[in-house]
PDB file of C-alpha atoms in Angstrom:
ATOM      1  CA  MET A 808     101.628 122.458 117.374  1.00  0.00           C
ATOM      2  CA  SER A 809      99.217 120.457 118.263  1.00  0.00           C
ATOM      3  CA  MET A 810      99.170 116.741 117.675  1.00  0.00           C
ATOM      4  CA  PRO A 811      97.342 115.247 115.118  1.00  0.00           C
ATOM      5  CA  ARG A 812      94.253 112.751 115.320  1.00  0.00           C
ATOM      6  CA  ILE A 813      94.508 109.475 114.177  1.00  0.00           C
ATOM      7  CA  GLU A 814      91.836 107.848 112.593  1.00  0.00           C
ATOM      8  CA  THR A 815      92.252 103.635 111.654  1.00  0.00           C
ATOM      9  CA  GLY A 816      90.034 101.115 109.769  1.00  0.00           C
ATOM     10  CA  GLU A 817      91.118  98.105 108.489  1.00  0.00           C
ATOM     11  CA  THR A 818      92.258  99.304 105.234  1.00  0.00           C
ATOM     12  CA  PHE A 819      93.340 102.701 106.439  1.00  0.00           C
ATOM     13  CA  THR A 820      94.933 105.353 108.349  1.00  0.00           C
ATOM     14  CA  LEU A 821      93.850 108.853 108.174  1.00  0.00           C
ATOM     15  CA  LEU A 822      95.931 111.556 109.752  1.00  0.00           C
ATOM     16  CA  HIS A 823      93.568 114.772 110.656  1.00  0.00           C
ATOM     17  CA  PRO A 824      95.223 117.936 111.651  1.00  0.00           C
ATOM     18  CA  ALA A 825      94.171 119.880 114.276  1.00  0.00           C
ATOM     19  CA  ALA A 826      91.751 122.127 113.367  1.00  0.00           C
ATOM     20  CA  SER A 827      93.335 125.324 113.876  1.00  0.00           C
ATOM     21  CA  GLU A 828      96.106 123.807 111.660  1.00  0.00           C
ATOM     22  CA  ALA A 829      94.085 122.419 108.622  1.00  0.00           C
ATOM     23  CA  VAL A 830      94.495 123.496 104.744  1.00  0.00           C
ATOM     24  CA  PRO A 831      92.284 121.848 102.219  1.00  0.00           C
ATOM     25  CA  VAL A 832      94.623 119.308 101.278  1.00  0.00           C
ATOM     26  CA  LEU A 833      94.783 115.634 101.527  1.00  0.00           C
ATOM     27  CA  LEU A 834      97.894 113.696 100.814  1.00  0.00           C
ATOM     28  CA  ASN A 835      97.054 110.026  99.690  1.00  0.00           C
ATOM     29  CA  SER A 836      98.998 107.028  99.521  1.00  0.00           C
ATOM     30  CA  PRO A 837      97.681 103.905  98.285  1.00  0.00           C
ATOM     31  CA  HIS A 838     100.044 101.807  97.405  1.00  0.00           C
ATOM     32  CA  SER A 839     102.644 101.640 100.313  1.00  0.00           C
ATOM     33  CA  GLY A 840     100.711  98.911 102.121  1.00  0.00           C
ATOM     34  CA  GLU A 841     102.725  96.071 103.689  1.00  0.00           C
ATOM     35  CA  VAL A 842      99.811  94.248 105.606  1.00  0.00           C
ATOM     36  CA  PHE A 843      99.691  90.900 103.598  1.00  0.00           C
ATOM     37  CA  PRO A 844      96.568  88.563 105.024  1.00  0.00           C
ATOM     38  CA  GLU A 845      98.113  85.203 105.202  1.00  0.00           C
ATOM     39  CA  ALA A 846      95.444  83.483 102.851  1.00  0.00           C
ATOM     40  CA  PHE A 847      96.272  85.705 100.100  1.00  0.00           C
ATOM     41  CA  LEU A 848     100.389  84.707 100.603  1.00  0.00           C
ATOM     42  CA  ALA A 849      99.121  81.289 101.025  1.00  0.00           C
ATOM     43  CA  ARG A 850      97.145  81.938  97.491  1.00  0.00           C
ATOM     44  CA  SER A 851     100.053  83.423  95.632  1.00  0.00           C
ATOM     45  CA  GLN A 852     102.770  81.350  94.299  1.00  0.00           C
ATOM     46  CA  LEU A 853     105.431  84.543  95.204  1.00  0.00           C
ATOM     47  CA  SER A 854     107.076  85.389  98.438  1.00  0.00           C
ATOM     48  CA  ARG A 855     106.180  88.431 100.409  1.00  0.00           C
ATOM     49  CA  GLN A 856     108.856  90.384  99.341  1.00  0.00           C
ATOM     50  CA  GLU A 857     108.990  89.422  95.435  1.00  0.00           C
ATOM     51  CA  MET A 858     105.022  91.087  96.098  1.00  0.00           C
ATOM     52  CA  ARG A 859     106.745  93.926  97.939  1.00  0.00           C
ATOM     53  CA  ARG A 860     108.264  94.776  94.640  1.00  0.00           C
ATOM     54  CA  ALA A 861     104.854  95.928  93.542  1.00  0.00           C
ATOM     55  CA  SER A 862     104.051  98.364  95.953  1.00  0.00           C
ATOM     56  CA  ASP A 863     105.086 101.895  96.849  1.00  0.00           C
ATOM     57  CA  LEU A 864     107.445 101.048  99.557  1.00  0.00           C
ATOM     58  CA  TYR A 865     107.866 103.983 102.146  1.00  0.00           C
ATOM     59  CA  VAL A 866     105.483 106.395 100.552  1.00  0.00           C
ATOM     60  CA  ASN A 867     103.298 107.073 103.138  1.00  0.00           C
ATOM     61  CA  ARG A 868     106.497 107.242 105.930  1.00  0.00           C
ATOM     62  CA  LEU A 869     107.392 110.271 103.289  1.00  0.00           C
ATOM     63  CA  VAL A 870     104.733 112.292 103.310  1.00  0.00           C
ATOM     64  CA  GLU A 871     103.272 111.494 107.006  1.00  0.00           C
ATOM     65  CA  ARG A 872     104.539 114.654 108.422  1.00  0.00           C
ATOM     66  CA  ALA A 873     102.651 116.845 105.908  1.00  0.00           C
ATOM     67  CA  VAL A 874      99.896 116.651 108.550  1.00  0.00           C
ATOM     68  CA  ALA A 875     102.122 118.667 110.895  1.00  0.00           C
ATOM     69  CA  MET A 876     101.599 121.328 108.160  1.00  0.00           C
ATOM     70  CA  GLY A 877      97.901 121.327 108.209  1.00  0.00           C
ATOM     71  CA  SER A 878      97.553 118.466 105.487  1.00  0.00           C
ATOM     72  CA  THR A 879      95.206 115.364 105.898  1.00  0.00           C
ATOM     73  CA  VAL A 880      96.899 112.340 105.240  1.00  0.00           C
ATOM     74  CA  MET A 881      95.948 108.934 104.589  1.00  0.00           C
ATOM     75  CA  PHE A 882      97.555 105.351 103.451  1.00  0.00           C
ATOM     76  CA  ALA A 883      96.279 101.899 102.787  1.00  0.00           C
ATOM     77  CA  HIS A 884      97.479  99.128 104.894  1.00  0.00           C
ATOM     78  CA  LEU A 885      96.979  96.537 102.362  1.00  0.00           C
ATOM     79  CA  PRO A 886      99.621  95.931  99.076  1.00  0.00           C
ATOM     80  CA  ARG A 887      98.325  96.473  96.042  1.00  0.00           C
ATOM     81  CA  SER A 888      99.059  93.188  94.634  1.00  0.00           C
ATOM     82  CA  PHE A 889      96.170  92.140  96.649  1.00  0.00           C
ATOM     83  CA  VAL A 890      93.613  94.513  95.137  1.00  0.00           C
ATOM     84  CA  ASP A 891      94.570  97.620  93.652  1.00  0.00           C
ATOM     85  CA  LEU A 892      93.068 100.928  94.872  1.00  0.00           C
ATOM     86  CA  ASN A 893      94.005 103.132  91.664  1.00  0.00           C
ATOM     87  CA  ARG A 894      91.878 100.645  89.676  1.00  0.00           C
ATOM     88  CA  GLU A 895      88.050 101.291  88.743  1.00  0.00           C
ATOM     89  CA  PRO A 896      85.861  99.087  91.205  1.00  0.00           C
ATOM     90  CA  LEU A 897      85.650  96.720  88.449  1.00  0.00           C
ATOM     91  CA  GLU A 898      88.620  96.406  86.299  1.00  0.00           C
ATOM     92  CA  LEU A 899      88.301  92.931  86.249  1.00  0.00           C
ATOM     93  CA  ASP A 900      90.798  90.080  84.068  1.00  0.00           C
ATOM     94  CA  PRO A 901      89.144  87.300  82.736  1.00  0.00           C
ATOM     95  CA  ARG A 902      92.298  85.779  82.504  1.00  0.00           C
ATOM     96  CA  LEU A 903      92.624  85.773  86.262  1.00  0.00           C
ATOM     97  CA  ILE A 904      89.309  85.732  87.577  1.00  0.00           C
ATOM     98  CA  ALA A 905      87.208  82.024  86.404  1.00  0.00           C
ATOM     99  CA  GLY A 906      83.293  82.490  86.132  1.00  0.00           C
ATOM    100  CA  THR A 907      81.068  85.027  84.116  1.00  0.00           C
ATOM    101  CA  LEU A 908      81.594  88.202  85.161  1.00  0.00           C
ATOM    102  CA  PRO A 909      79.428  90.941  85.968  1.00  0.00           C
ATOM    103  CA  VAL A 910      77.904  93.173  83.112  1.00  0.00           C
ATOM    104  CA  GLU A 911      79.396  96.300  84.434  1.00  0.00           C
ATOM    105  CA  ALA A 912      82.996  94.881  84.629  1.00  0.00           C
ATOM    106  CA  ASN A 913      85.613  96.848  82.348  1.00  0.00           C
ATOM    107  CA  THR A 914      87.566  93.672  80.995  1.00  0.00           C
ATOM    108  CA  ARG A 915      88.872  95.767  78.538  1.00  0.00           C
ATOM    109  CA  SER A 916      90.843  98.602  79.768  1.00  0.00           C
ATOM    110  CA  LEU A 917      94.998  98.932  79.013  1.00  0.00           C
ATOM    111  CA  ARG A 918      95.615  97.950  82.625  1.00  0.00           C
ATOM    112  CA  VAL A 919      93.563  95.046  82.567  1.00  0.00           C
ATOM    113  CA  ALA A 920      95.586  93.952  79.133  1.00  0.00           C
ATOM    114  CA  GLY A 921      98.446  94.393  81.141  1.00  0.00           C
ATOM    115  CA  GLY A 922      97.478  92.257  84.398  1.00  0.00           C
ATOM    116  CA  LEU A 923      96.858  94.966  86.433  1.00  0.00           C
ATOM    117  CA  GLY A 924      93.242  95.321  86.921  1.00  0.00           C
ATOM    118  CA  THR A 925      91.448  96.100  90.298  1.00  0.00           C
ATOM    119  CA  VAL A 926      92.355  92.087  91.374  1.00  0.00           C
ATOM    120  CA  PRO A 927      95.951  92.103  89.528  1.00  0.00           C
ATOM    121  CA  ARG A 928      97.270  89.159  87.757  1.00  0.00           C
ATOM    122  CA  VAL A 929     100.718  89.938  87.768  1.00  0.00           C
ATOM    123  CA  ILE A 930     103.601  92.529  89.088  1.00  0.00           C
ATOM    124  CA  GLY A 931     106.518  93.798  87.874  1.00  0.00           C
ATOM    125  CA  ASP A 932     107.865  92.213  84.248  1.00  0.00           C
ATOM    126  CA  GLN A 933     104.306  90.161  83.875  1.00  0.00           C
ATOM    127  CA  VAL A 934     105.291  88.036  86.807  1.00  0.00           C
ATOM    128  CA  GLU A 935     102.490  85.606  87.927  1.00  0.00           C
ATOM    129  CA  ILE A 936     101.134  86.242  91.360  1.00  0.00           C
ATOM    130  CA  TYR A 937      98.941  82.889  90.902  1.00  0.00           C
ATOM    131  CA  ALA A 938      99.397  79.176  89.984  1.00  0.00           C
ATOM    132  CA  GLY A 939      95.660  78.930  88.438  1.00  0.00           C
ATOM    133  CA  LYS A 940      92.777  81.305  88.752  1.00  0.00           C
ATOM    134  CA  LEU A 941      90.893  83.135  91.421  1.00  0.00           C
ATOM    135  CA  ALA A 942      86.662  82.328  92.036  1.00  0.00           C
ATOM    136  CA  LEU A 943      85.002  84.937  90.883  1.00  0.00           C
ATOM    137  CA  ASP A 944      83.364  85.379  94.496  1.00  0.00           C
ATOM    138  CA  GLU A 945      87.012  85.820  96.102  1.00  0.00           C
ATOM    139  CA  ALA A 946      87.496  88.485  93.744  1.00  0.00           C
ATOM    140  CA  LEU A 947      84.127  90.430  94.484  1.00  0.00           C
ATOM    141  CA  ALA A 948      85.159  89.741  97.912  1.00  0.00           C
ATOM    142  CA  ARG A 949      88.460  92.029  98.103  1.00  0.00           C
ATOM    143  CA  ILE A 950      86.156  94.991  96.546  1.00  0.00           C
ATOM    144  CA  GLU A 951      83.352  94.569  98.707  1.00  0.00           C
ATOM    145  CA  ASN A 952      85.649  94.669 102.091  1.00  0.00           C
ATOM    146  CA  PHE A 953      88.632  96.287 101.248  1.00  0.00           C
ATOM    147  CA  TYR A 954      88.558  98.625  98.004  1.00  0.00           C
ATOM    148  CA  LEU A 955      85.017 100.199  98.638  1.00  0.00           C
ATOM    149  CA  PRO A 956      85.766 100.898 102.467  1.00  0.00           C
ATOM    150  CA  TYR A 957      89.004 102.709 101.126  1.00  0.00           C
ATOM    151  CA  HIS A 958      87.254 105.113  98.823  1.00  0.00           C
ATOM    152  CA  GLY A 959      84.103 105.805 100.724  1.00  0.00           C
ATOM    153  CA  ARG A 960      86.209 107.077 103.264  1.00  0.00           C
ATOM    154  CA  LEU A 961      88.554 108.878 100.857  1.00  0.00           C
ATOM    155  CA  HIS A 962      85.693 110.614  99.210  1.00  0.00           C
ATOM    156  CA  ARG A 963      84.216 111.781 102.859  1.00  0.00           C
ATOM    157  CA  ALA A 964      87.612 113.329 103.753  1.00  0.00           C
ATOM    158  CA  LEU A 965      87.776 115.141 100.728  1.00  0.00           C
ATOM    159  CA  ALA A 966      84.156 116.188 101.075  1.00  0.00           C
ATOM    160  CA  GLU A 967      84.750 117.301 104.582  1.00  0.00           C
ATOM    161  CA  LEU A 968      87.418 119.546 103.130  1.00  0.00           C
ATOM    162  CA  HIS A 969      85.195 120.751 100.476  1.00  0.00           C
ATOM    163  CA  ALA A 970      82.425 121.821 102.859  1.00  0.00           C
ATOM    164  CA  ARG A 971      84.815 123.336 105.119  1.00  0.00           C
ATOM    165  CA  PHE A 972      86.820 125.088 102.737  1.00  0.00           C
ATOM    166  CA  GLY A 973      84.801 125.509  99.558  1.00  0.00           C
ATOM    167  CA  ARG A 974      87.053 123.639  97.456  1.00  0.00           C
ATOM    168  CA  ALA A 975      89.705 120.775  98.147  1.00  0.00           C
ATOM    169  CA  CYS A 976      93.151 119.451  96.705  1.00  0.00           C
ATOM    170  CA  LEU A 977      94.027 115.673  96.555  1.00  0.00           C
ATOM    171  CA  ILE A 978      97.434 114.655  95.820  1.00  0.00           C
ATOM    172  CA  ASP A 979      97.899 111.225  95.152  1.00  0.00           C
ATOM    173  CA  CYS A 980     101.575 110.124  96.034  1.00  0.00           C
ATOM    174  CA  HIS A 981     103.367 106.765  94.555  1.00  0.00           C
ATOM    175  CA  SER A 982     107.030 105.988  93.627  1.00  0.00           C
ATOM    176  CA  MET A 983     108.580 104.715  90.436  1.00  0.00           C
ATOM    177  CA  PRO A 984     111.636 102.688  89.671  1.00  0.00           C
ATOM    178  CA  SER A 985     114.654 104.950  88.578  1.00  0.00           C
ATOM    179  CA  ASN A 986     114.995 103.183  85.391  1.00  0.00           C
ATOM    180  CA  SER A 987     112.234 101.869  82.941  1.00  0.00           C
ATOM    181  CA  ARG A 988     113.021  99.468  79.827  1.00  0.00           C
ATOM    182  CA  THR A 989     110.749 101.770  77.812  1.00  0.00           C
ATOM    183  CA  THR A 990     111.940 105.168  78.836  1.00  0.00           C
ATOM    184  CA  GLY A 991     115.061 104.736  80.439  1.00  0.00           C
ATOM    185  CA  LEU A 992     116.361 106.662  83.083  1.00  0.00           C
ATOM    186  CA  MET A 993     113.531 108.400  85.407  1.00  0.00           C
ATOM    187  CA  PRO A 994     113.428 111.836  86.986  1.00  0.00           C
ATOM    188  CA  ASP A 995     113.028 112.899  90.373  1.00  0.00           C
ATOM    189  CA  LEU A 996     109.257 113.354  90.226  1.00  0.00           C
ATOM    190  CA  VAL A 997     106.711 113.150  87.803  1.00  0.00           C
ATOM    191  CA  ILE A 998     103.758 115.486  88.176  1.00  0.00           C
ATOM    192  CA  GLY A 999     100.380 113.791  86.626  1.00  0.00           C
ATOM    193  CA  ASP A1000      97.052 116.181  86.232  1.00  0.00           C
ATOM    194  CA  ARG A1001      95.533 113.998  83.463  1.00  0.00           C
ATOM    195  CA  PHE A1002      97.214 116.468  80.817  1.00  0.00           C
ATOM    196  CA  GLY A1003      95.579 119.150  82.498  1.00  0.00           C
ATOM    197  CA  ALA A1004      91.840 117.773  83.110  1.00  0.00           C
ATOM    198  CA  SER A1005      91.972 116.761  86.943  1.00  0.00           C
ATOM    199  CA  CYS A1006      93.416 119.991  88.319  1.00  0.00           C
ATOM    200  CA  ARG A1007      93.486 123.753  88.111  1.00  0.00           C
ATOM    201  CA  PRO A1008      96.598 124.698  86.011  1.00  0.00           C
ATOM    202  CA  GLU A1009      97.715 127.213  88.586  1.00  0.00           C
ATOM    203  CA  LEU A1010      97.988 124.613  91.093  1.00  0.00           C
ATOM    204  CA  VAL A1011      99.832 122.293  89.447  1.00  0.00           C
ATOM    205  CA  ALA A1012     102.313 125.079  88.097  1.00  0.00           C
ATOM    206  CA  LEU A1013     102.959 126.003  91.544  1.00  0.00           C
ATOM    207  CA  PHE A1014     103.967 122.702  92.982  1.00  0.00           C
ATOM    208  CA  GLU A1015     106.037 121.990  89.953  1.00  0.00           C
ATOM    209  CA  ALA A1016     107.748 125.476  90.249  1.00  0.00           C
ATOM    210  CA  LEU A1017     108.151 124.847  94.351  1.00  0.00           C
ATOM    211  CA  ALA A1018     109.740 121.232  93.358  1.00  0.00           C
ATOM    212  CA  ARG A1019     111.840 122.828  91.011  1.00  0.00           C
ATOM    213  CA  GLN A1020     113.302 125.124  93.685  1.00  0.00           C
ATOM    214  CA  GLU A1021     114.331 122.122  95.836  1.00  0.00           C
ATOM    215  CA  GLY A1022     116.335 121.323  93.056  1.00  0.00           C
ATOM    216  CA  PHE A1023     114.215 117.855  91.962  1.00  0.00           C
ATOM    217  CA  ARG A1024     114.212 116.959  88.313  1.00  0.00           C
ATOM    218  CA  VAL A1025     110.549 117.208  87.319  1.00  0.00           C
ATOM    219  CA  GLU A1026     108.520 116.062  84.273  1.00  0.00           C
ATOM    220  CA  ARG A1027     104.878 116.881  83.965  1.00  0.00           C
ATOM    221  CA  ASN A1028     102.574 113.843  82.666  1.00  0.00           C
ATOM    222  CA  GLN A1029     105.277 111.660  81.056  1.00  0.00           C
ATOM    223  CA  PRO A1030     105.177 109.003  81.384  1.00  0.00           C
ATOM    224  CA  TYR A1031     102.443 109.267  84.525  1.00  0.00           C
ATOM    225  CA  ALA A1032      99.584 111.272  83.707  1.00  0.00           C
ATOM    226  CA  GLY A1033      97.948 109.707  87.029  1.00  0.00           C
ATOM    227  CA  GLY A1034      95.177 107.063  87.430  1.00  0.00           C
ATOM    228  CA  TYR A1035      92.102 106.207  88.326  1.00  0.00           C
ATOM    229  CA  ILE A1036      92.184 107.865  91.577  1.00  0.00           C
ATOM    230  CA  THR A1037      93.369 111.171  89.940  1.00  0.00           C
ATOM    231  CA  GLU A1038      91.039 110.970  87.170  1.00  0.00           C
ATOM    232  CA  CYS A1039      87.860 110.173  89.468  1.00  0.00           C
ATOM    233  CA  TYR A1040      88.814 113.118  91.810  1.00  0.00           C
ATOM    234  CA  GLY A1041      89.608 115.723  89.826  1.00  0.00           C
ATOM    235  CA  ARG A1042      87.073 117.678  88.959  1.00  0.00           C
ATOM    236  CA  PRO A1043      88.175 121.010  89.027  1.00  0.00           C
ATOM    237  CA  ASP A1044      85.244 123.015  87.829  1.00  0.00           C
ATOM    238  CA  LEU A1045      83.637 121.543  91.078  1.00  0.00           C
ATOM    239  CA  GLY A1046      86.105 122.620  93.536  1.00  0.00           C
ATOM    240  CA  TRP A1047      87.819 119.283  93.469  1.00  0.00           C
ATOM    241  CA  ASP A1048      91.489 119.233  92.127  1.00  0.00           C
ATOM    242  CA  ALA A1049      93.652 116.347  91.977  1.00  0.00           C
ATOM    243  CA  PHE A1050      96.922 115.504  90.817  1.00  0.00           C
ATOM    244  CA  GLN A1051      99.602 112.692  91.265  1.00  0.00           C
ATOM    245  CA  ILE A1052     103.189 112.895  92.027  1.00  0.00           C
ATOM    246  CA  GLU A1053     105.528 109.407  91.406  1.00  0.00           C
ATOM    247  CA  ILE A1054     108.865 109.961  93.559  1.00  0.00           C
ATOM    248  CA  ASN A1055     111.872 108.268  92.068  1.00  0.00           C
ATOM    249  CA  ARG A1056     112.908 105.532  94.807  1.00  0.00           C
ATOM    250  CA  ALA A1057     116.596 105.555  94.000  1.00  0.00           C
ATOM    251  CA  LEU A1058     116.541 108.798  95.997  1.00  0.00           C
ATOM    252  CA  TYR A1059     115.373 107.130  99.294  1.00  0.00           C
ATOM    253  CA  MET A1060     115.885 103.213  99.062  1.00  0.00           C
ATOM    254  CA  ASP A1061     117.984 100.732  97.607  1.00  0.00           C
ATOM    255  CA  GLU A1062     115.977  98.965  94.761  1.00  0.00           C
ATOM    256  CA  ARG A1063     117.538  95.639  95.429  1.00  0.00           C
ATOM    257  CA  SER A1064     116.945  95.129  98.770  1.00  0.00           C
ATOM    258  CA  LEU A1065     114.036  97.119  99.132  1.00  0.00           C
ATOM    259  CA  GLU A1066     115.400  98.825 102.322  1.00  0.00           C
ATOM    260  CA  PRO A1067     115.354 102.897 102.914  1.00  0.00           C
ATOM    261  CA  HIS A1068     119.218 104.222 102.444  1.00  0.00           C
ATOM    262  CA  SER A1069     121.057 107.261 103.885  1.00  0.00           C
ATOM    263  CA  GLY A1070     119.296 109.321 101.493  1.00  0.00           C
ATOM    264  CA  PHE A1071     115.893 108.618 103.047  1.00  0.00           C
ATOM    265  CA  PRO A1072     115.904 111.775 105.536  1.00  0.00           C
ATOM    266  CA  GLU A1073     117.048 114.225 103.569  1.00  0.00           C
ATOM    267  CA  LEU A1074     114.379 113.593 100.650  1.00  0.00           C
ATOM    268  CA  ALA A1075     111.964 113.626 103.473  1.00  0.00           C
ATOM    269  CA  ARG A1076     112.995 117.115 104.291  1.00  0.00           C
ATOM    270  CA  ARG A1077     113.047 118.140 100.788  1.00  0.00           C
ATOM    271  CA  LEU A1078     109.778 116.808 100.286  1.00  0.00           C
ATOM    272  CA  GLU A1079     108.438 118.558 103.624  1.00  0.00           C
ATOM    273  CA  ASN A1080     109.634 122.295 102.596  1.00  0.00           C
ATOM    274  CA  MET A1081     107.921 121.878  99.290  1.00  0.00           C
ATOM    275  CA  PHE A1082     105.004 120.673 100.565  1.00  0.00           C
ATOM    276  CA  ALA A1083     105.431 123.654 103.299  1.00  0.00           C
ATOM    277  CA  LYS A1084     105.868 126.234 100.930  1.00  0.00           C
ATOM    278  CA  PHE A1085     102.826 124.816  98.854  1.00  0.00           C
ATOM    279  CA  PHE A1086     100.726 125.319 101.719  1.00  0.00           C
ATOM    280  CA  ALA A1087     102.015 129.067 102.447  1.00  0.00           C
ATOM    281  CA  GLU A1088     102.250 130.409  99.027  1.00  0.00           C
ATOM    282  CA  GLN A1089      98.075 129.693  99.290  1.00  0.00           C
ATOM    283  CA  ALA A1090      97.824 130.659 102.786  1.00  0.00           C
ATOM    284  CA  PHE A1091      95.644 134.016 102.469  1.00  0.00           C
ATOM    285  CA  GLU A1092      93.084 131.736 100.253  1.00  0.00           C
ATOM    286  CA  PHE A1093      93.066 129.006 102.720  1.00  0.00           C
ATOM    287  CA  ARG A1094      92.756 131.403 105.979  1.00  0.00           C
ATOM    288  CA  THR A1095      90.271 133.492 103.969  1.00  0.00           C
ATOM    289  CA  SER A1096      88.132 130.255 103.611  1.00  0.00           C
ATOM    290  CA  ASP A1097      88.656 129.310 106.966  1.00  0.00           C
ATOM    291  CA  LEU A1098      87.434 132.549 108.002  1.00  0.00           C
ATOM    292  CA  HIS A1099      84.343 132.272 106.535  1.00  0.00           C
ATOM    293  CA  PHE A1100      83.809 128.722 108.221  1.00  0.00           C
ATOM    294  CA  TYR A1101      84.064 129.942 111.536  1.00  0.00           C
ATOM    295  CA  GLN A1102      81.795 132.718 110.967  1.00  0.00           C
ATOM    296  CA  LYS A1103      79.219 130.826 109.525  1.00  0.00           C
ATOM    297  CA  ALA A1104      79.545 128.227 112.511  1.00  0.00           C
ATOM    298  CA  ALA A1105      78.952 131.606 114.902  1.00  0.00           C
ATOM    299  CA  GLU A1106      75.589 132.576 113.188  1.00  0.00           C
TER     300      GLU A1106
END
């Protein structure tokens, strides 16, 4: 088994499988970042530990071994409380940002209404991150310097897979609390495909069946149907499939201390089995596309 090639930028790490082992799948973890800029910590009225509660902690570690099975893996360095990569570029909250917002800003989305725009105003149950407002220039600088480079590289990585295989599948990986005040106890996994709009139905059905074979309790699109990334990159009619998975945090971490517990290795193993089977079930299609790539390159 070949070692993956590691590509790092200020905002991301990208793990590339060996070319001979690659499959047209990219696992993305946009909310697991733990690099908190010092200026951000000084600006916030919350502690680093408090803001970590808003993140999908350790999800990158749960999925990174999929690179050994041929998947490209990408994850963010910065926390979602600083800039949220699973939002439109300009979902801006006028209650947080001082000044006249750009005319193209989306100030009316449900996410902005909840304080969870591209530059979030709150975490969790409406806990305010800042004591006052942010300057517009500060918000736009986060988008320019951190958000756009991440999405630029994600788009290029998917385009590279599509060019090689004729299609690409993005699996956007997240975690969720084990209990919600609105929906009660959560399942083990929630698979979101924007109610069928972002991915070919046979791919989602296959993934759900494999998850159930691994013993996971699974729901589809309830209460999470997929966010901006799933919606933006999911174009199944063009060969760009995308779906989101939400992993129950109680399966692998203590939700109070935020530390991984003894269930972490077992969950990682089950996810690894699930991904391996997902890739293997489509191996003929993957390798046929791969053969065409090499034949074309040799011409």
